[in-house]
Amino acid sequence: MGGFKPPFSGTGGAGTPALDPRLQPTPDYGTLGPGSDIGNYSGDPVQYAPRKRTSPLVSLIAMAIGLVTALFPLFLGTSHKPHPASPRPERQVQQLSSARDSGQLDQMDPQSQAEALLKLAVAHSDGAVEQITARADGWNGQVQWNPQIANLSAAALNSNDLRVRESGVEVELAAYGLAKNSESLDYLLKTVESTDHSQKIWALWALGLMGNQGVGQERVISVLTDHLKDSDADSRRWAVEALALTGSDAAITPLLQTMHDDPSPLVRERAACGVASSGLFTQEKRFSAIPTLLKDTDDPTLDAQTHAWAFQALGDITHQRLPNDPAAWRRWNEKRVDSE
């Protein structure tokens, strides 16, 4: 299988940006625990079904297998030329046992470096995150989006370590060919208004990645929040996912409002996930959502499923396993506040 061009060609403005239609947001990361009753949502790239609570490790393995199966067909039939002949990346990934081995890393091509280091980061190998941070900017335009990067990026974004999640963001931006600058931002802001739906939702996702890296974050959040008003649920869903990626304080309120108000059950669930477990929020920022979530647990304007998602979000944020009883959660929160 050959490689293909990233969505943004060139690193300094030369050439015309060109999206590859196979590029996709990273799907189904940061699920909100058990209880989802959404199935076969039309038009969404990921099909949802009820989930049973499993251990994080089992969930991660299952997710990785599912992503390989789901994403591999996206990359078949490419007409682009492959990279020049080099040792197979899979073999190089297996051979790299330590991210501290800079000499061995320097002998690897950028694609193999990115894949090997992201694999080690997901495994919490010492030094992998630091190596990705040091090398990611140099990978821009030299790392291509492929099933291996897609699978590893999804695993990184599901990591329980925020630094590993940030490494996934850095690798995705490099693989997309998006430099962390105003030129890339302007390109995404233009693309997000595309009439091609696949380009639009990819640009929504990529804006979240850019915002996380501090590139035009205020503008990014404003644009993403505007797209929460789009008429189609799929666009609103990916605006929600992107807001969670930014990790910004300013993204919490629109996510909570979407969880409360959006007519689509899928979008409401993904907003709850964004507040509770998805994206790049710190634990402190997630805790700031507790007062609103407490109100949502017995808000008479919300349906029973949204009440349940509010309880699940509270459990995921606090790691408390209380009954789905608003009074019990309020008593717990009062004790928490009094003890601070």
Short mmCIF file of C-alpha atoms in Angstrom, two decimals:
data_model
loop_
_atom_site.label_atom_id
_atom_site.label_comp_id
_atom_site.label_asym_id
_atom_site.label_seq_id
_atom_site.Cartn_x
_atom_site.Cartn_y
_atom_site.Cartn_z
CA MET A 1 0.00 0.00 0.00
CA GLY A 2 1.37 3.38 -0.98
CA GLY A 3 1.35 6.55 1.04
CA PHE A 4 -0.64 9.63 0.21
CA LYS A 5 -0.27 13.38 0.55
CA PRO A 6 -1.29 15.11 3.77
CA PRO A 7 -4.18 17.58 3.59
CA PHE A 8 -1.88 20.59 3.73
CA SER A 9 0.92 20.47 1.20
CA GLY A 10 4.10 22.40 1.74
CA THR A 11 5.46 23.92 4.93
CA GLY A 12 5.87 27.54 4.03
CA GLY A 13 2.95 28.47 1.84
CA ALA A 14 4.22 27.05 -1.43
CA GLY A 15 1.72 24.90 -3.28
CA THR A 16 -2.01 24.59 -2.94
CA PRO A 17 -3.52 22.81 0.08
CA ALA A 18 -5.35 19.69 -1.03
CA LEU A 19 -7.50 17.46 1.15
CA ASP A 20 -7.32 13.74 0.74
CA PRO A 21 -10.92 12.46 0.96
CA ARG A 22 -9.89 9.50 3.08
CA LEU A 23 -8.75 11.62 6.01
CA GLN A 24 -11.16 11.24 8.91
CA PRO A 25 -11.49 12.47 12.46
CA THR A 26 -10.43 9.90 15.02
CA PRO A 27 -13.72 8.16 15.90
CA ASP A 28 -15.22 6.83 19.11
CA TYR A 29 -12.65 7.92 21.66
CA GLY A 30 -13.34 8.61 25.31
CA THR A 31 -16.62 6.69 25.63
CA LEU A 32 -18.84 7.59 28.55
CA GLY A 33 -18.90 4.27 30.33
CA PRO A 34 -21.98 2.03 30.24
CA GLY A 35 -25.56 2.90 29.51
CA SER A 36 -25.57 4.30 26.01
CA ASP A 37 -28.75 3.32 24.24
CA ILE A 38 -27.75 4.76 20.88
CA GLY A 39 -27.60 2.33 18.01
CA ASN A 40 -27.07 2.70 14.27
CA TYR A 41 -27.18 6.46 14.15
CA SER A 42 -27.68 7.33 10.47
CA GLY A 43 -24.97 9.41 8.88
CA ASP A 44 -22.44 9.04 11.66
CA PRO A 45 -19.07 7.45 10.81
CA VAL A 46 -19.18 5.28 13.93
CA GLN A 47 -22.03 2.94 14.82
CA TYR A 48 -22.94 2.93 18.49
CA ALA A 49 -24.43 0.11 20.51
CA PRO A 50 -25.04 -0.46 24.23
CA ARG A 51 -21.83 -0.98 26.18
CA LYS A 52 -21.11 -3.01 29.27
CA ARG A 53 -18.63 -1.70 31.80
CA THR A 54 -15.24 -3.28 31.24
CA SER A 55 -11.77 -2.62 32.52
CA PRO A 56 -9.88 0.22 30.77
CA LEU A 57 -7.33 -2.26 29.41
CA VAL A 58 -9.97 -4.53 27.89
CA SER A 59 -11.78 -1.52 26.43
CA LEU A 60 -8.58 -0.22 24.89
CA ILE A 61 -7.74 -3.56 23.28
CA ALA A 62 -11.25 -3.92 21.90
CA MET A 63 -11.17 -0.36 20.58
CA ALA A 64 -7.84 -0.93 18.84
CA ILE A 65 -9.10 -4.06 17.09
CA GLY A 66 -12.29 -2.31 16.04
CA LEU A 67 -10.46 0.70 14.68
CA VAL A 68 -8.13 -1.39 12.56
CA THR A 69 -11.14 -3.14 11.03
CA ALA A 70 -13.09 0.08 10.53
CA LEU A 71 -10.35 2.32 9.21
CA PHE A 72 -8.36 -0.02 6.99
CA PRO A 73 -10.77 0.18 4.02
CA LEU A 74 -10.32 3.97 3.98
CA PHE A 75 -6.79 3.52 2.75
CA LEU A 76 -7.32 0.99 -0.03
CA GLY A 77 -7.10 1.94 -3.67
CA THR A 78 -4.64 4.81 -3.28
CA SER A 79 -3.16 6.13 -6.50
CA HIS A 80 -0.29 7.98 -4.83
CA LYS A 81 3.27 6.76 -5.05
CA PRO A 82 4.74 4.96 -2.05
CA HIS A 83 7.64 6.30 -0.05
CA PRO A 84 11.13 5.37 -1.25
CA ALA A 85 12.11 1.85 -0.24
CA SER A 86 13.08 1.56 3.42
CA PRO A 87 12.94 -1.07 6.16
CA ARG A 88 9.34 -1.95 6.96
CA PRO A 89 7.99 0.38 9.70
CA GLU A 90 6.43 -2.56 11.54
CA ARG A 91 9.82 -4.21 11.99
CA GLN A 92 11.41 -0.97 13.13
CA VAL A 93 8.65 -0.42 15.66
CA GLN A 94 9.24 -3.87 17.10
CA GLN A 95 12.99 -3.36 17.29
CA LEU A 96 12.78 -0.09 19.24
CA SER A 97 12.58 -1.10 22.88
CA SER A 98 13.38 2.23 24.52
CA ALA A 99 12.52 5.81 23.62
CA ARG A 100 15.80 6.80 25.27
CA ASP A 101 17.73 5.23 22.38
CA SER A 102 18.19 8.44 20.38
CA GLY A 103 20.86 6.88 18.20
CA GLN A 104 18.52 4.18 16.96
CA LEU A 105 15.70 6.70 16.49
CA ASP A 106 17.95 8.93 14.39
CA GLN A 107 18.58 6.01 12.01
CA MET A 108 14.84 5.57 11.41
CA ASP A 109 12.78 7.48 8.87
CA PRO A 110 10.28 10.01 10.27
CA GLN A 111 7.29 7.74 9.63
CA SER A 112 8.85 4.95 11.65
CA GLN A 113 9.94 7.34 14.39
CA ALA A 114 6.39 8.61 14.80
CA GLU A 115 4.85 5.14 14.83
CA ALA A 116 7.46 3.67 17.19
CA LEU A 117 7.37 6.54 19.67
CA LEU A 118 3.60 6.78 19.73
CA LYS A 119 3.39 3.05 20.38
CA LEU A 120 5.84 3.45 23.27
CA ALA A 121 3.95 6.48 24.59
CA VAL A 122 0.70 4.52 24.66
CA ALA A 123 2.56 1.84 26.63
CA HIS A 124 3.78 4.54 29.06
CA SER A 125 7.41 3.93 28.15
CA ASP A 126 9.78 6.36 29.84
CA GLY A 127 10.92 9.18 27.57
CA ALA A 128 8.49 8.56 24.69
CA VAL A 129 6.38 11.66 25.29
CA GLU A 130 9.46 13.86 25.51
CA GLN A 131 10.84 12.43 22.25
CA ILE A 132 7.56 13.09 20.44
CA THR A 133 7.48 16.67 21.72
CA ALA A 134 11.06 17.23 20.57
CA ARG A 135 10.63 15.66 17.13
CA ALA A 136 7.01 16.35 16.10
CA ASP A 137 7.60 19.69 14.36
CA GLY A 138 10.30 18.09 12.23
CA TRP A 139 7.90 15.35 11.13
CA ASN A 140 5.54 17.78 9.44
CA GLY A 141 5.25 16.88 5.78
CA GLN A 142 7.31 13.70 6.29
CA VAL A 143 4.80 11.57 8.22
CA GLN A 144 1.78 10.26 6.39
CA TRP A 145 -1.63 9.28 7.70
CA ASN A 146 -2.02 5.50 7.50
CA PRO A 147 -3.87 2.76 9.41
CA GLN A 148 -1.02 2.39 11.91
CA ILE A 149 -0.99 6.10 12.76
CA ALA A 150 -4.80 6.14 12.90
CA ASN A 151 -4.88 3.20 15.30
CA LEU A 152 -2.10 4.51 17.53
CA SER A 153 -3.53 8.03 17.60
CA ALA A 154 -6.90 6.69 18.75
CA ALA A 155 -5.19 4.64 21.46
CA ALA A 156 -3.22 7.71 22.58
CA LEU A 157 -6.34 9.87 22.77
CA ASN A 158 -7.91 7.21 25.00
CA SER A 159 -4.93 7.09 27.34
CA ASN A 160 -5.45 7.79 31.03
CA ASP A 161 -2.34 9.98 30.87
CA LEU A 162 -3.03 13.51 29.62
CA ARG A 163 0.54 13.84 28.32
CA VAL A 164 0.06 10.75 26.13
CA ARG A 165 -3.16 12.26 24.77
CA GLU A 166 -1.24 15.41 23.88
CA SER A 167 1.34 13.25 22.09
CA GLY A 168 -1.49 11.82 19.99
CA VAL A 169 -2.49 15.37 19.06
CA GLU A 170 1.06 16.22 17.99
CA VAL A 171 1.40 13.12 15.82
CA GLU A 172 -1.98 13.69 14.17
CA LEU A 173 -1.09 17.26 13.26
CA ALA A 174 2.21 16.11 11.76
CA ALA A 175 0.49 13.34 9.81
CA TYR A 176 -2.14 15.79 8.56
CA GLY A 177 0.66 18.09 7.40
CA LEU A 178 -0.59 20.95 9.57
CA ALA A 179 2.10 23.21 10.96
CA LYS A 180 1.24 25.00 14.20
CA ASN A 181 0.90 28.43 12.64
CA SER A 182 -1.63 30.98 11.42
CA GLU A 183 -1.40 29.76 7.83
CA SER A 184 -2.62 26.29 8.79
CA LEU A 185 -5.30 27.84 10.97
CA ASP A 186 -6.56 30.01 8.11
CA TYR A 187 -6.66 26.97 5.86
CA LEU A 188 -8.78 25.05 8.36
CA LEU A 189 -11.10 27.99 8.94
CA LYS A 190 -11.74 28.09 5.21
CA THR A 191 -12.12 24.31 4.89
CA VAL A 192 -14.60 24.08 7.76
CA GLU A 193 -17.06 26.05 5.61
CA SER A 194 -16.74 23.56 2.75
CA THR A 195 -19.89 22.18 1.16
CA ASP A 196 -18.15 18.79 1.10
CA HIS A 197 -19.29 17.21 4.35
CA SER A 198 -16.28 14.92 4.77
CA GLN A 199 -13.90 17.89 4.42
CA LYS A 200 -15.96 19.92 6.86
CA ILE A 201 -15.99 17.37 9.67
CA TRP A 202 -12.28 16.68 9.23
CA ALA A 203 -11.60 20.42 9.50
CA LEU A 204 -13.75 20.66 12.64
CA TRP A 205 -11.67 17.89 14.21
CA ALA A 206 -8.38 19.42 13.09
CA LEU A 207 -9.38 22.81 14.50
CA GLY A 208 -9.70 21.14 17.89
CA LEU A 209 -6.18 19.75 17.52
CA MET A 210 -4.82 23.18 16.60
CA GLY A 211 -6.65 24.85 19.47
CA ASN A 212 -5.14 22.38 21.89
CA GLN A 213 -1.69 23.44 20.74
CA GLY A 214 -2.52 27.09 21.43
CA VAL A 215 -2.89 28.18 17.80
CA GLY A 216 -5.71 30.72 17.66
CA GLN A 217 -7.49 28.98 20.51
CA GLU A 218 -10.00 31.76 21.17
CA ARG A 219 -10.93 31.92 17.49
CA VAL A 220 -11.10 28.13 17.26
CA ILE A 221 -13.53 27.88 20.19
CA SER A 222 -15.70 30.64 18.74
CA VAL A 223 -15.94 28.89 15.36
CA LEU A 224 -16.59 25.48 16.89
CA THR A 225 -19.29 26.92 19.15
CA ASP A 226 -20.96 28.50 16.12
CA HIS A 227 -21.07 25.08 14.45
CA LEU A 228 -23.03 23.71 17.41
CA LYS A 229 -25.95 25.49 15.73
CA ASP A 230 -25.56 23.61 12.42
CA SER A 231 -28.68 21.95 11.11
CA ASP A 232 -27.13 18.49 10.71
CA ALA A 233 -26.35 16.44 13.80
CA ASP A 234 -23.13 15.02 12.36
CA SER A 235 -21.52 18.46 12.12
CA ARG A 236 -22.65 19.32 15.62
CA ARG A 237 -21.22 16.04 16.89
CA TRP A 238 -17.76 16.75 15.46
CA ALA A 239 -17.86 20.34 16.74
CA VAL A 240 -18.45 18.81 20.18
CA GLU A 241 -15.53 16.40 19.79
CA ALA A 242 -13.27 19.24 18.69
CA LEU A 243 -14.25 21.48 21.61
CA ALA A 244 -13.23 18.69 23.98
CA LEU A 245 -9.89 18.41 22.17
CA THR A 246 -9.05 22.06 22.86
CA GLY A 247 -8.88 21.39 26.59
CA SER A 248 -9.82 25.02 27.22
CA ASP A 249 -11.87 26.33 30.14
CA ALA A 250 -13.98 28.20 27.61
CA ALA A 251 -15.12 24.92 26.01
CA ILE A 252 -16.80 23.52 29.14
CA THR A 253 -19.88 25.77 29.06
CA PRO A 254 -20.86 25.15 25.41
CA LEU A 255 -20.40 21.40 25.95
CA LEU A 256 -22.70 21.46 28.98
CA GLN A 257 -25.26 23.54 27.10
CA THR A 258 -25.16 21.09 24.20
CA MET A 259 -25.63 18.15 26.52
CA HIS A 260 -28.73 19.89 27.88
CA ASP A 261 -30.25 21.36 24.73
CA ASP A 262 -29.26 19.47 21.58
CA PRO A 263 -32.14 17.57 19.92
CA SER A 264 -29.87 14.66 18.92
CA PRO A 265 -29.28 11.92 21.54
CA LEU A 266 -25.90 11.16 19.96
CA VAL A 267 -24.74 14.76 20.18
CA ARG A 268 -25.93 15.03 23.79
CA GLU A 269 -24.06 11.86 24.71
CA ARG A 270 -20.86 13.01 23.01
CA ALA A 271 -21.09 16.36 24.80
CA ALA A 272 -21.36 14.48 28.10
CA CYS A 273 -18.33 12.41 27.10
CA GLY A 274 -16.43 15.56 26.25
CA VAL A 275 -17.01 16.97 29.72
CA ALA A 276 -16.41 13.68 31.54
CA SER A 277 -13.71 11.68 29.79
CA SER A 278 -12.91 12.67 26.20
CA GLY A 279 -10.53 15.29 24.97
CA LEU A 280 -7.75 17.13 26.74
CA PHE A 281 -9.34 18.68 29.83
CA THR A 282 -7.46 18.53 33.10
CA GLN A 283 -9.19 16.94 36.07
CA GLU A 284 -9.59 20.38 37.63
CA LYS A 285 -11.45 21.64 34.57
CA ARG A 286 -13.72 18.60 34.54
CA PHE A 287 -14.55 19.18 38.20
CA SER A 288 -15.81 22.64 37.28
CA ALA A 289 -18.71 20.94 35.46
CA ILE A 290 -20.03 19.24 38.61
CA PRO A 291 -22.53 21.95 39.70
CA THR A 292 -24.21 21.96 36.27
CA LEU A 293 -24.23 18.16 36.06
CA LEU A 294 -25.89 18.00 39.48
CA LYS A 295 -28.67 20.24 38.20
CA ASP A 296 -29.05 18.05 35.12
CA THR A 297 -29.59 14.86 37.14
CA ASP A 298 -33.15 15.86 38.02
CA ASP A 299 -33.93 18.65 35.56
CA PRO A 300 -37.59 18.01 34.60
CA THR A 301 -37.00 19.30 31.07
CA LEU A 302 -34.54 16.48 30.32
CA ASP A 303 -35.35 12.90 29.43
CA ALA A 304 -34.35 9.88 31.50
CA GLN A 305 -31.39 9.00 29.28
CA THR A 306 -29.85 12.46 29.64
CA HIS A 307 -30.34 12.22 33.40
CA ALA A 308 -28.45 8.91 33.25
CA TRP A 309 -25.62 10.48 31.24
CA ALA A 310 -25.32 13.25 33.83
CA PHE A 311 -24.92 10.60 36.55
CA GLN A 312 -22.37 8.70 34.45
CA ALA A 313 -20.42 11.89 33.81
CA LEU A 314 -20.34 12.63 37.53
CA GLY A 315 -19.05 9.13 38.19
CA ASP A 316 -16.37 9.33 35.51
CA ILE A 317 -15.16 12.74 36.72
CA THR A 318 -15.12 11.99 40.44
CA HIS A 319 -14.44 8.23 40.38
CA GLN A 320 -17.30 7.85 42.86
CA ARG A 321 -19.81 5.06 42.44
CA LEU A 322 -22.97 6.42 43.98
CA PRO A 323 -26.54 5.46 43.08
CA ASN A 324 -28.36 7.47 40.44
CA ASP A 325 -29.89 9.63 43.14
CA PRO A 326 -29.59 13.44 42.91
CA ALA A 327 -29.80 13.81 46.70
CA ALA A 328 -26.95 11.33 47.26
CA TRP A 329 -24.72 13.16 44.81
CA ARG A 330 -25.53 16.55 46.33
CA ARG A 331 -24.68 15.29 49.81
CA TRP A 332 -21.39 13.94 48.51
CA ASN A 333 -20.59 17.23 46.77
CA GLU A 334 -21.41 19.29 49.87
CA LYS A 335 -18.96 17.21 51.90
CA ARG A 336 -16.35 17.60 49.14
CA VAL A 337 -16.72 21.37 49.06
CA ASP A 338 -16.67 21.64 52.87
CA SER A 339 -13.44 19.64 53.02
CA GLU A 340 -11.60 21.88 50.56
#
